[in-house]
Short mmCIF file of C-alpha atoms in Angstrom, two decimals:
data_model
loop_
_atom_site.label_atom_id
_atom_site.label_comp_id
_atom_site.label_asym_id
_atom_site.label_seq_id
_atom_site.Cartn_x
_atom_site.Cartn_y
_atom_site.Cartn_z
CA MET A 16 -98.44 174.87 -161.30
CA ILE A 17 -97.02 172.56 -163.32
CA LYS A 18 -98.82 170.18 -164.61
CA ARG A 19 -97.30 166.82 -166.47
CA LEU A 20 -99.33 164.99 -169.04
CA LYS A 21 -96.54 162.57 -169.95
CA THR A 22 -93.32 161.85 -168.08
CA ALA A 23 -90.21 160.27 -169.36
CA ALA A 24 -89.83 156.45 -167.75
CA GLY A 25 -86.76 155.35 -165.94
CA SER A 26 -83.69 153.35 -167.35
CA GLY A 27 -80.87 151.27 -166.11
CA ASP A 28 -78.50 153.94 -167.60
CA ALA A 29 -76.13 153.62 -164.30
CA VAL A 30 -75.76 150.03 -164.79
CA GLN A 31 -75.18 150.30 -168.52
CA ASP A 32 -72.64 153.12 -167.81
CA LYS A 33 -70.30 151.32 -165.64
CA ALA A 34 -70.01 147.91 -168.43
CA LEU A 35 -69.79 150.56 -171.17
CA THR A 36 -66.84 152.23 -169.43
CA LYS A 37 -65.14 148.82 -168.79
CA ALA A 38 -65.90 147.92 -172.43
CA VAL A 39 -64.51 151.15 -173.58
CA GLU A 40 -61.89 151.32 -171.23
CA ASP A 41 -60.52 148.07 -172.93
CA LEU A 42 -60.57 148.80 -176.30
CA LEU A 43 -58.73 152.22 -175.63
CA GLU A 44 -55.95 149.95 -173.94
CA GLN A 45 -55.81 147.80 -177.02
CA VAL A 46 -54.82 150.31 -179.29
CA GLU A 47 -52.77 152.07 -177.04
CA THR A 48 -50.49 149.27 -177.08
CA GLY A 49 -51.02 147.66 -180.20
CA GLY A 50 -51.31 150.52 -182.60
CA ASP A 51 -51.98 149.97 -186.52
CA GLN A 52 -52.39 146.26 -185.83
CA ALA A 53 -54.64 146.88 -182.65
CA VAL A 54 -56.55 149.45 -185.01
CA ARG A 55 -57.28 146.77 -187.96
CA ALA A 56 -58.42 144.02 -185.86
CA LEU A 57 -61.31 146.55 -184.22
CA ALA A 58 -62.06 147.95 -187.73
CA ASN A 59 -62.93 144.85 -189.04
CA ARG A 60 -64.55 143.62 -186.26
CA PHE A 61 -66.71 146.16 -185.60
CA ASP A 62 -67.24 147.71 -189.18
CA GLY A 63 -66.70 144.51 -191.15
CA LEU A 64 -63.38 146.79 -193.29
CA ASP A 65 -59.93 145.40 -193.85
CA ARG A 66 -57.32 147.39 -195.22
CA PRO A 67 -53.65 147.65 -194.82
CA SER A 68 -54.00 151.37 -194.25
CA TYR A 69 -57.44 153.37 -193.33
CA ARG A 70 -56.29 156.33 -194.74
CA LEU A 71 -57.83 157.42 -197.77
CA SER A 72 -55.41 157.75 -200.87
CA ASP A 73 -56.27 160.91 -203.12
CA SER A 74 -57.44 158.98 -205.80
CA GLU A 75 -60.19 157.32 -203.37
CA ILE A 76 -61.36 160.77 -202.45
CA GLN A 77 -61.41 162.15 -205.86
CA ALA A 78 -63.64 159.48 -206.76
CA CYS A 79 -66.06 160.27 -203.68
CA VAL A 80 -65.76 163.99 -204.56
CA ASP A 81 -66.67 162.58 -208.44
CA SER A 82 -69.23 160.62 -207.29
CA LEU A 83 -71.86 163.69 -206.01
CA THR A 84 -74.16 165.03 -208.47
CA THR A 85 -74.10 168.68 -209.56
CA ARG A 86 -77.35 169.31 -206.88
CA GLN A 87 -75.36 167.29 -204.26
CA ARG A 88 -72.21 169.18 -204.55
CA GLU A 89 -73.89 172.49 -204.83
CA ASP A 90 -75.79 171.87 -201.48
CA ILE A 91 -73.04 170.34 -199.51
CA GLU A 92 -71.41 173.51 -200.54
CA PHE A 93 -73.91 175.76 -199.76
CA ALA A 94 -74.26 174.51 -196.12
CA GLN A 95 -70.32 174.53 -195.94
CA ALA A 96 -70.73 178.53 -196.87
CA GLN A 97 -73.16 179.00 -194.23
CA VAL A 98 -71.00 177.49 -191.64
CA ARG A 99 -67.92 179.30 -192.63
CA ASN A 100 -69.53 182.42 -192.71
CA PHE A 101 -71.09 182.17 -189.32
CA ALA A 102 -67.58 181.05 -187.90
CA GLN A 103 -65.68 184.11 -189.94
CA ALA A 104 -67.64 186.33 -188.19
CA GLN A 105 -67.22 184.65 -184.59
CA ARG A 106 -63.48 184.52 -185.46
CA ALA A 107 -63.67 188.46 -185.64
CA ALA A 108 -64.75 189.02 -182.58
CA PHE A 109 -61.84 187.40 -181.33
CA ARG A 110 -59.08 190.19 -180.72
CA ASP A 111 -55.50 189.86 -179.33
CA ILE A 112 -54.92 192.68 -176.66
CA GLU A 113 -52.14 194.24 -175.04
CA VAL A 114 -52.66 196.90 -172.41
CA GLU A 115 -50.40 198.94 -170.53
CA THR A 116 -51.85 198.25 -166.91
CA LEU A 117 -48.95 200.28 -164.95
CA PRO A 118 -46.42 202.29 -166.31
CA GLY A 119 -43.98 200.21 -167.85
CA VAL A 120 -45.90 196.96 -167.18
CA VAL A 121 -47.16 195.41 -170.23
CA LEU A 122 -49.77 192.66 -170.36
CA GLY A 123 -51.47 191.29 -173.43
CA HIS A 124 -52.86 188.08 -174.87
CA ARG A 125 -52.91 186.23 -178.21
CA ASN A 126 -55.75 183.87 -179.07
CA ILE A 127 -53.50 180.96 -180.66
CA PRO A 128 -55.39 178.50 -183.30
CA ILE A 129 -54.70 174.42 -181.67
CA ALA A 130 -52.05 173.15 -184.02
CA ASN A 131 -53.61 169.70 -184.55
CA VAL A 132 -57.52 168.54 -184.15
CA GLY A 133 -59.19 165.31 -185.14
CA CYS A 134 -62.59 165.49 -186.28
CA TYR A 135 -64.82 162.55 -185.85
CA VAL A 136 -68.29 162.38 -188.19
CA PRO A 137 -70.55 159.82 -186.94
CA GLY A 138 -71.88 157.55 -190.21
CA GLY A 139 -72.65 153.95 -188.83
CA LYS A 140 -76.95 154.36 -188.40
CA TYR A 141 -76.94 157.63 -190.75
CA PRO A 142 -74.32 159.23 -192.90
CA LEU A 143 -74.28 162.62 -191.16
CA LEU A 144 -72.27 164.35 -193.36
CA ALA A 145 -73.38 167.83 -191.72
CA SER A 146 -71.19 166.98 -188.75
CA ALA A 147 -67.99 167.01 -191.08
CA HIS A 148 -69.37 170.78 -191.99
CA MET A 149 -69.78 171.57 -188.22
CA SER A 150 -66.22 170.29 -187.15
CA VAL A 151 -64.09 170.47 -190.01
CA VAL A 152 -64.93 173.92 -191.80
CA THR A 153 -64.93 175.32 -188.07
CA ALA A 154 -61.42 174.39 -187.35
CA LYS A 155 -60.21 175.47 -190.58
CA VAL A 156 -61.51 179.25 -189.86
CA ALA A 157 -59.96 178.85 -186.70
CA GLY A 158 -56.87 178.66 -188.41
CA CYS A 159 -55.92 174.72 -186.92
CA GLU A 160 -52.56 173.82 -188.96
CA ARG A 161 -53.35 170.03 -189.58
CA ILE A 162 -57.00 169.00 -189.39
CA ILE A 163 -57.95 165.08 -190.00
CA THR A 164 -61.01 163.19 -189.96
CA CYS A 165 -62.35 159.31 -189.02
CA ALA A 166 -65.65 158.72 -190.23
CA PRO A 167 -66.88 154.64 -190.05
CA PRO A 168 -67.83 152.47 -193.35
CA PHE A 169 -71.35 152.76 -194.70
CA LYS A 170 -72.92 149.72 -195.12
CA GLY A 171 -69.17 148.31 -195.15
CA GLU A 172 -68.21 150.37 -197.48
CA ILE A 173 -66.47 154.14 -197.63
CA ALA A 174 -69.15 156.70 -197.43
CA PRO A 175 -69.25 158.95 -200.46
CA LEU A 176 -71.15 161.64 -199.24
CA ILE A 177 -68.95 162.01 -195.80
CA VAL A 178 -65.75 162.05 -197.69
CA ALA A 179 -66.75 164.41 -199.89
CA ALA A 180 -68.02 166.59 -197.48
CA GLN A 181 -64.53 166.12 -195.47
CA HIS A 182 -62.55 166.89 -198.56
CA LEU A 183 -64.65 169.77 -199.44
CA GLY A 184 -64.70 171.14 -195.70
CA GLY A 185 -60.67 171.41 -195.76
CA ALA A 186 -59.58 167.99 -194.17
CA ASP A 187 -55.69 167.63 -194.57
CA GLU A 188 -55.86 163.54 -193.94
CA ILE A 189 -59.34 161.28 -194.16
CA TYR A 190 -59.51 157.94 -192.36
CA CYS A 191 -62.39 155.43 -192.98
CA LEU A 192 -62.29 154.62 -189.74
CA GLY A 193 -65.30 154.49 -187.00
CA GLY A 194 -66.06 153.97 -182.90
CA VAL A 195 -63.41 154.00 -180.19
CA GLN A 196 -60.59 152.73 -182.04
CA ALA A 197 -60.84 155.72 -184.53
CA ILE A 198 -60.98 158.12 -181.13
CA ALA A 199 -57.81 155.84 -179.92
CA ALA A 200 -55.58 156.12 -182.76
CA MET A 201 -56.58 159.86 -182.93
CA ALA A 202 -55.64 160.55 -179.44
CA PHE A 203 -53.00 158.25 -179.10
CA GLY A 204 -51.41 158.01 -182.38
CA THR A 205 -50.29 154.95 -183.96
CA GLU A 206 -47.31 154.06 -186.28
CA SER A 207 -48.86 155.56 -189.20
CA ILE A 208 -51.52 158.11 -187.38
CA LYS A 209 -49.98 161.54 -185.80
CA PRO A 210 -51.44 162.11 -182.55
CA VAL A 211 -53.86 164.86 -182.27
CA ASP A 212 -54.23 167.86 -179.69
CA MET A 213 -57.82 167.96 -179.68
CA LEU A 214 -60.89 165.59 -180.66
CA ALA A 215 -64.01 167.10 -182.01
CA GLY A 216 -67.39 165.94 -183.01
CA PRO A 217 -70.44 163.54 -181.74
CA GLY A 218 -70.55 159.89 -181.73
CA ASN A 219 -72.70 157.22 -180.19
CA ALA A 220 -72.52 156.23 -176.48
CA TYR A 221 -69.17 154.16 -176.72
CA VAL A 222 -67.70 157.56 -178.98
CA ALA A 223 -68.66 159.78 -176.39
CA GLU A 224 -67.49 157.87 -173.25
CA ALA A 225 -63.76 157.51 -175.39
CA LYS A 226 -63.74 161.47 -175.23
CA ARG A 227 -64.57 161.58 -171.79
CA LEU A 228 -62.14 159.32 -170.35
CA LEU A 229 -59.30 160.57 -172.86
CA PHE A 230 -59.61 164.41 -171.85
CA GLY A 231 -56.96 165.61 -169.97
CA ARG A 232 -54.88 163.13 -172.55
CA VAL A 233 -56.13 165.39 -175.54
CA GLY A 234 -58.69 168.15 -175.61
CA ILE A 235 -62.44 167.89 -176.51
CA ASP A 236 -64.66 169.97 -177.49
CA LEU A 237 -67.57 168.76 -174.92
CA PHE A 238 -69.20 165.99 -173.43
CA ALA A 239 -71.98 164.96 -175.72
CA GLY A 240 -74.77 162.72 -175.47
CA PRO A 241 -78.48 161.20 -176.99
CA THR A 242 -79.79 164.35 -178.78
CA GLU A 243 -82.42 166.49 -176.84
CA THR A 244 -85.28 168.98 -178.20
CA LEU A 245 -86.94 171.08 -176.10
CA VAL A 246 -90.51 172.62 -177.83
CA ILE A 247 -91.50 175.54 -176.31
CA ALA A 248 -94.94 177.06 -177.69
CA ASP A 249 -98.29 178.55 -177.21
CA GLU A 250 -101.55 178.81 -178.54
CA THR A 251 -100.26 180.79 -181.58
CA VAL A 252 -99.22 177.29 -183.03
CA ASP A 253 -100.55 173.81 -183.79
CA GLY A 254 -100.17 170.41 -182.54
CA GLU A 255 -98.81 169.27 -185.96
CA ILE A 256 -95.98 171.51 -186.16
CA CYS A 257 -95.27 170.41 -182.54
CA ALA A 258 -95.27 166.64 -183.08
CA THR A 259 -93.10 167.27 -186.51
CA ASP A 260 -90.62 169.43 -184.56
CA LEU A 261 -90.45 166.53 -181.65
CA LEU A 262 -90.10 163.57 -183.81
CA GLY A 263 -87.87 165.17 -186.09
CA GLN A 264 -85.07 165.00 -183.31
CA ALA A 265 -86.42 161.61 -181.91
CA GLU A 266 -85.52 159.69 -184.70
CA HIS A 267 -81.96 160.29 -183.75
CA GLY A 268 -81.91 157.58 -181.50
CA VAL A 269 -84.34 155.28 -179.21
CA ASN A 270 -82.57 157.70 -176.13
CA SER A 271 -83.25 160.80 -177.71
CA PRO A 272 -85.41 162.79 -175.22
CA ALA A 273 -88.06 165.17 -176.70
CA ILE A 274 -90.18 167.91 -174.45
CA LEU A 275 -92.95 169.92 -175.50
CA LEU A 276 -93.34 172.57 -172.81
CA THR A 277 -96.58 175.14 -173.28
CA THR A 278 -99.04 177.08 -171.08
CA SER A 279 -102.10 175.44 -173.76
CA GLU A 280 -103.33 172.18 -172.06
CA LYS A 281 -105.65 172.23 -175.76
CA LEU A 282 -102.17 172.45 -177.78
CA ALA A 283 -100.21 169.75 -175.13
CA ARG A 284 -103.49 167.23 -175.91
CA GLU A 285 -103.17 167.91 -179.38
CA THR A 286 -99.96 167.63 -179.92
CA MET A 287 -99.90 164.02 -178.39
CA ARG A 288 -102.81 163.20 -180.75
CA GLU A 289 -100.41 164.58 -183.91
CA ILE A 290 -97.53 162.39 -182.32
CA GLU A 291 -99.51 159.51 -182.83
CA ARG A 292 -100.80 160.12 -186.02
CA LEU A 293 -97.29 160.73 -187.24
CA LEU A 294 -95.60 157.58 -186.00
CA ALA A 295 -97.76 156.11 -188.23
CA VAL A 296 -96.28 157.29 -191.17
CA LEU A 297 -92.70 158.40 -190.45
CA PRO A 298 -90.56 155.62 -192.00
CA THR A 299 -88.12 156.28 -188.76
CA GLY A 300 -91.18 156.00 -186.55
CA GLU A 301 -90.15 152.45 -185.19
CA ILE A 302 -86.88 154.62 -183.38
CA ALA A 303 -88.94 157.91 -182.70
CA ARG A 304 -91.79 155.68 -181.34
CA LYS A 305 -89.56 154.43 -178.67
CA ALA A 306 -87.46 157.83 -177.58
CA TRP A 307 -90.82 159.22 -177.27
CA GLU A 308 -92.35 156.45 -175.35
CA ASP A 309 -89.43 156.19 -172.92
CA HIS A 310 -88.23 159.69 -173.03
CA GLY A 311 -90.86 161.78 -174.15
CA GLU A 312 -92.47 164.46 -171.67
CA VAL A 313 -95.47 166.85 -171.83
CA ILE A 314 -95.67 169.55 -169.39
CA VAL A 315 -98.27 172.13 -169.27
CA CYS A 316 -97.24 175.04 -166.97
CA ASP A 317 -99.13 178.26 -165.96
CA SER A 318 -96.85 181.03 -167.34
CA ARG A 319 -94.18 182.38 -169.82
CA ASP A 320 -91.90 182.83 -166.54
CA GLU A 321 -92.61 179.46 -165.31
CA MET A 322 -91.90 178.06 -168.74
CA VAL A 323 -88.46 179.99 -168.06
CA GLU A 324 -87.91 177.89 -165.16
CA GLU A 325 -88.51 174.83 -166.31
CA ALA A 326 -86.92 175.04 -169.17
CA ASP A 327 -83.39 176.13 -167.40
CA ARG A 328 -83.83 173.26 -165.37
CA ILE A 329 -84.12 171.27 -168.41
CA ALA A 330 -81.40 173.00 -169.84
CA SER A 331 -81.94 170.75 -173.52
CA GLU A 332 -79.26 170.86 -176.24
CA HIS A 333 -82.20 172.18 -178.77
CA VAL A 334 -84.67 174.50 -178.00
CA GLN A 335 -87.53 175.38 -180.36
CA VAL A 336 -90.04 178.49 -179.28
CA MET A 337 -92.71 178.90 -180.97
CA THR A 338 -94.61 181.33 -179.02
CA ALA A 339 -96.13 185.06 -179.75
CA ASP A 340 -92.95 186.65 -177.82
CA PRO A 341 -90.03 184.31 -178.97
CA ASP A 342 -87.80 186.74 -177.98
CA TYR A 343 -89.09 187.17 -174.21
CA PHE A 344 -86.96 183.24 -174.17
CA LEU A 345 -84.16 184.92 -175.95
CA GLU A 346 -83.70 187.49 -172.99
CA HIS A 347 -84.65 185.53 -170.73
CA LEU A 348 -83.48 181.64 -170.69
CA LYS A 349 -79.79 180.73 -169.58
CA ASN A 350 -79.32 177.25 -169.81
CA TYR A 351 -79.54 175.98 -173.70
CA GLY A 352 -77.62 174.53 -176.40
CA SER A 353 -78.79 176.65 -179.80
CA LEU A 354 -82.18 178.26 -179.44
CA PHE A 355 -84.31 178.48 -182.25
CA LEU A 356 -86.60 181.33 -182.75
CA GLY A 357 -90.32 181.39 -184.30
CA VAL A 358 -91.83 178.91 -186.34
CA ARG A 359 -90.10 180.34 -189.55
CA THR A 360 -87.03 178.17 -188.00
CA THR A 361 -86.28 174.85 -186.61
CA VAL A 362 -83.70 172.40 -185.40
CA SER A 363 -82.90 170.41 -188.64
CA TYR A 364 -82.08 173.84 -190.08
CA GLY A 365 -79.40 174.36 -187.49
CA ASP A 366 -78.86 170.65 -188.14
CA LYS A 367 -77.81 170.58 -191.56
CA VAL A 368 -77.52 174.33 -193.34
CA ILE A 369 -78.15 177.43 -191.30
CA GLY A 370 -74.91 177.81 -189.94
CA THR A 371 -74.93 177.93 -186.47
CA ASN A 372 -72.66 174.67 -184.75
CA HIS A 373 -75.24 171.30 -184.45
CA THR A 374 -72.50 170.23 -181.88
CA LEU A 375 -73.74 170.87 -178.66
CA PRO A 376 -74.04 170.59 -175.54
CA THR A 377 -76.52 167.35 -173.86
CA LYS A 378 -77.29 165.74 -170.54
CA LYS A 379 -77.69 169.24 -168.67
CA ALA A 380 -74.12 170.14 -169.62
CA ALA A 381 -75.77 173.56 -171.20
CA ARG A 382 -75.49 174.94 -167.34
CA TYR A 383 -71.83 175.48 -167.94
CA THR A 384 -70.88 175.34 -171.63
CA GLY A 385 -72.14 175.99 -174.97
CA GLY A 386 -71.78 174.26 -177.94
CA LEU A 387 -68.48 173.71 -180.48
CA TRP A 388 -67.62 177.21 -182.11
CA VAL A 389 -64.29 179.04 -183.41
CA GLY A 390 -63.68 179.62 -180.19
CA LYS A 391 -63.16 176.23 -178.93
CA PHE A 392 -60.39 175.52 -181.39
CA LEU A 393 -58.34 178.61 -180.04
CA LYS A 394 -56.41 179.03 -177.15
CA THR A 395 -56.10 182.46 -175.47
CA CYS A 396 -52.78 182.71 -173.97
CA THR A 397 -51.74 185.66 -171.88
CA TYR A 398 -48.23 187.01 -171.72
CA GLN A 399 -46.33 189.96 -170.06
CA ARG A 400 -43.56 192.15 -169.97
CA VAL A 401 -41.60 194.68 -168.30
CA LEU A 402 -40.34 197.63 -169.51
CA THR A 403 -38.39 199.53 -166.88
CA ASP A 404 -36.45 198.82 -163.98
CA GLU A 405 -38.63 201.12 -161.79
CA ALA A 406 -41.87 198.75 -162.97
CA SER A 407 -39.83 196.12 -161.92
CA VAL A 408 -38.94 196.81 -158.48
CA LEU A 409 -43.00 198.36 -157.56
CA ILE A 410 -43.90 195.23 -158.70
CA GLY A 411 -41.12 192.64 -157.37
CA GLU A 412 -41.20 194.39 -153.63
CA VAL A 413 -45.11 193.63 -153.52
CA CYS A 414 -44.32 190.24 -155.11
CA SER A 415 -41.97 189.55 -152.58
CA ARG A 416 -43.88 190.41 -149.81
CA LEU A 417 -46.62 188.13 -150.81
CA CYS A 418 -44.98 185.17 -151.63
CA ILE A 419 -43.54 185.16 -148.06
CA MET A 420 -47.30 185.23 -146.48
CA GLU A 421 -47.73 182.17 -148.43
CA GLY A 422 -44.33 180.83 -147.32
CA PHE A 423 -42.95 180.54 -150.51
CA VAL A 424 -39.40 181.75 -150.31
CA GLY A 425 -37.90 180.53 -153.81
CA HIS A 426 -40.67 182.42 -155.05
CA ALA A 427 -39.83 185.64 -152.89
CA GLU A 428 -36.17 185.52 -154.56
CA GLN A 429 -37.37 185.51 -157.98
CA ALA A 430 -38.79 188.74 -156.86
CA ASN A 431 -36.24 190.05 -154.50
CA ILE A 432 -32.90 189.30 -157.32
CA ARG A 433 -34.66 192.01 -159.44
CA VAL A 434 -35.28 194.30 -156.44
CA ARG A 435 -31.49 194.30 -155.86
CA ARG A 436 -30.76 194.04 -159.56
CA PHE A 437 -32.77 197.10 -160.85
CA GLY A 438 -33.46 198.85 -157.16
CA GLY A 439 -30.34 198.86 -155.30
CA ARG A 440 -32.17 197.58 -152.13
CA ASN A 441 -30.42 195.26 -149.77
CA VAL A 442 -32.62 192.68 -149.38
CA PRO A 443 -31.66 189.90 -147.14
CA TYR A 444 -31.63 186.16 -148.36
CA GLY A 445 -35.57 184.75 -147.83
CA ALA A 446 -36.91 188.25 -146.63
CA ALA A 447 -39.89 190.03 -147.93
CA VAL A 448 -38.58 193.53 -149.12
CA SER A 449 -39.61 196.04 -145.74
CA THR A 450 -41.19 199.61 -146.82
CA ALA A 451 -40.26 202.71 -144.80
CA ALA A 452 -43.45 202.15 -142.61
CA ASP A 453 -41.45 198.98 -141.38
CA GLY A 454 -38.47 201.06 -139.95
CA PRO A 455 -35.28 201.01 -140.83
CA GLY A 456 -33.36 197.25 -141.32
CA ALA A 457 -36.75 195.61 -140.97
CA THR A 458 -38.45 192.98 -142.83
CA THR A 459 -42.02 191.42 -143.46
CA PRO A 460 -42.80 188.36 -141.31
#
């Protein structure tokens, strides 16, 4: 039986979401109708940055790259190499296929990169250069023709670390532009920005809502909410490491859920004590404390099977497994964004450097989707060809009868005309192709 030592506090999200949606709708409309002028006004209003053009020049980009220390550049390039290596392995798992399913009938599919991609890199609170690796590098490996990036200024200035990461990752156009105005400019296009076909990358609640509202007009990677972490642990680890992993993700924001799931009540209580100790010394403790107080949970289960069931119900973005047999959870868990198996790895490795993508499903979306990966930037598109008259007639006869069953006479005639021309059959207009079993001159009703 599940025992809850700490539960999350309630919140007024429903009321807040309606207000947020209305605010974002208004901002989107301003950019759609006002173009560059509206973008400039909103960038000045929200980010305090006023420029005739928000696209960075080659010299501005180079200055950002040149500002890196040798160690900073090496670390960025190392992280991007890991993301690139894994994305290339994923890309290699895709293959175009062509198969003859019947004599003379050839079906196939091709994996086609999305042509124009807009990558958003958040940076208002923290300069999250890792998000540039995750979106830009992955899109580049997929083969996208044009990759543009938007990131807000950091403390009112161009964020050199983000810009350098975007450039080193392979971005074709780089804009110092944040928030809803950036998402809208990429989706709608303006006088100076060509629109994109797909938006990718995380952001705050306004950015996430803008992507949600624009879905359909453009593609998006996924619906992303506040960062979530779930630690699954047993008596093989201690409270300090569990508390560290929970708070490491809680510092993302005051609405970030952090949950401990364990079979050891002793570990659960030790972790809660360690959280209080670490919050007193963590520089981002004010944010992490609010997240823990409002959204933290501690759940004690009787068995690992019960932990699996509860973890699948939670469907967390990040799941850190520190148990005697982590692979048991790899084999049995179904709903998660990304798994971190064993005490030697941790969520921040995935966030920054190990190579798996950190843009992951939240708010239980892990029930039906995975995170951003090279496949998100590819369209699997089918094709077909018929090589012989006999094959066209065989397919056409069945197609004709199926169309008439549904009442689609125009569809039936697309088949019938081919049965007439390639099979020499006298099929009455608007009728289904008859078979020998139907009798002389019969048509199928």
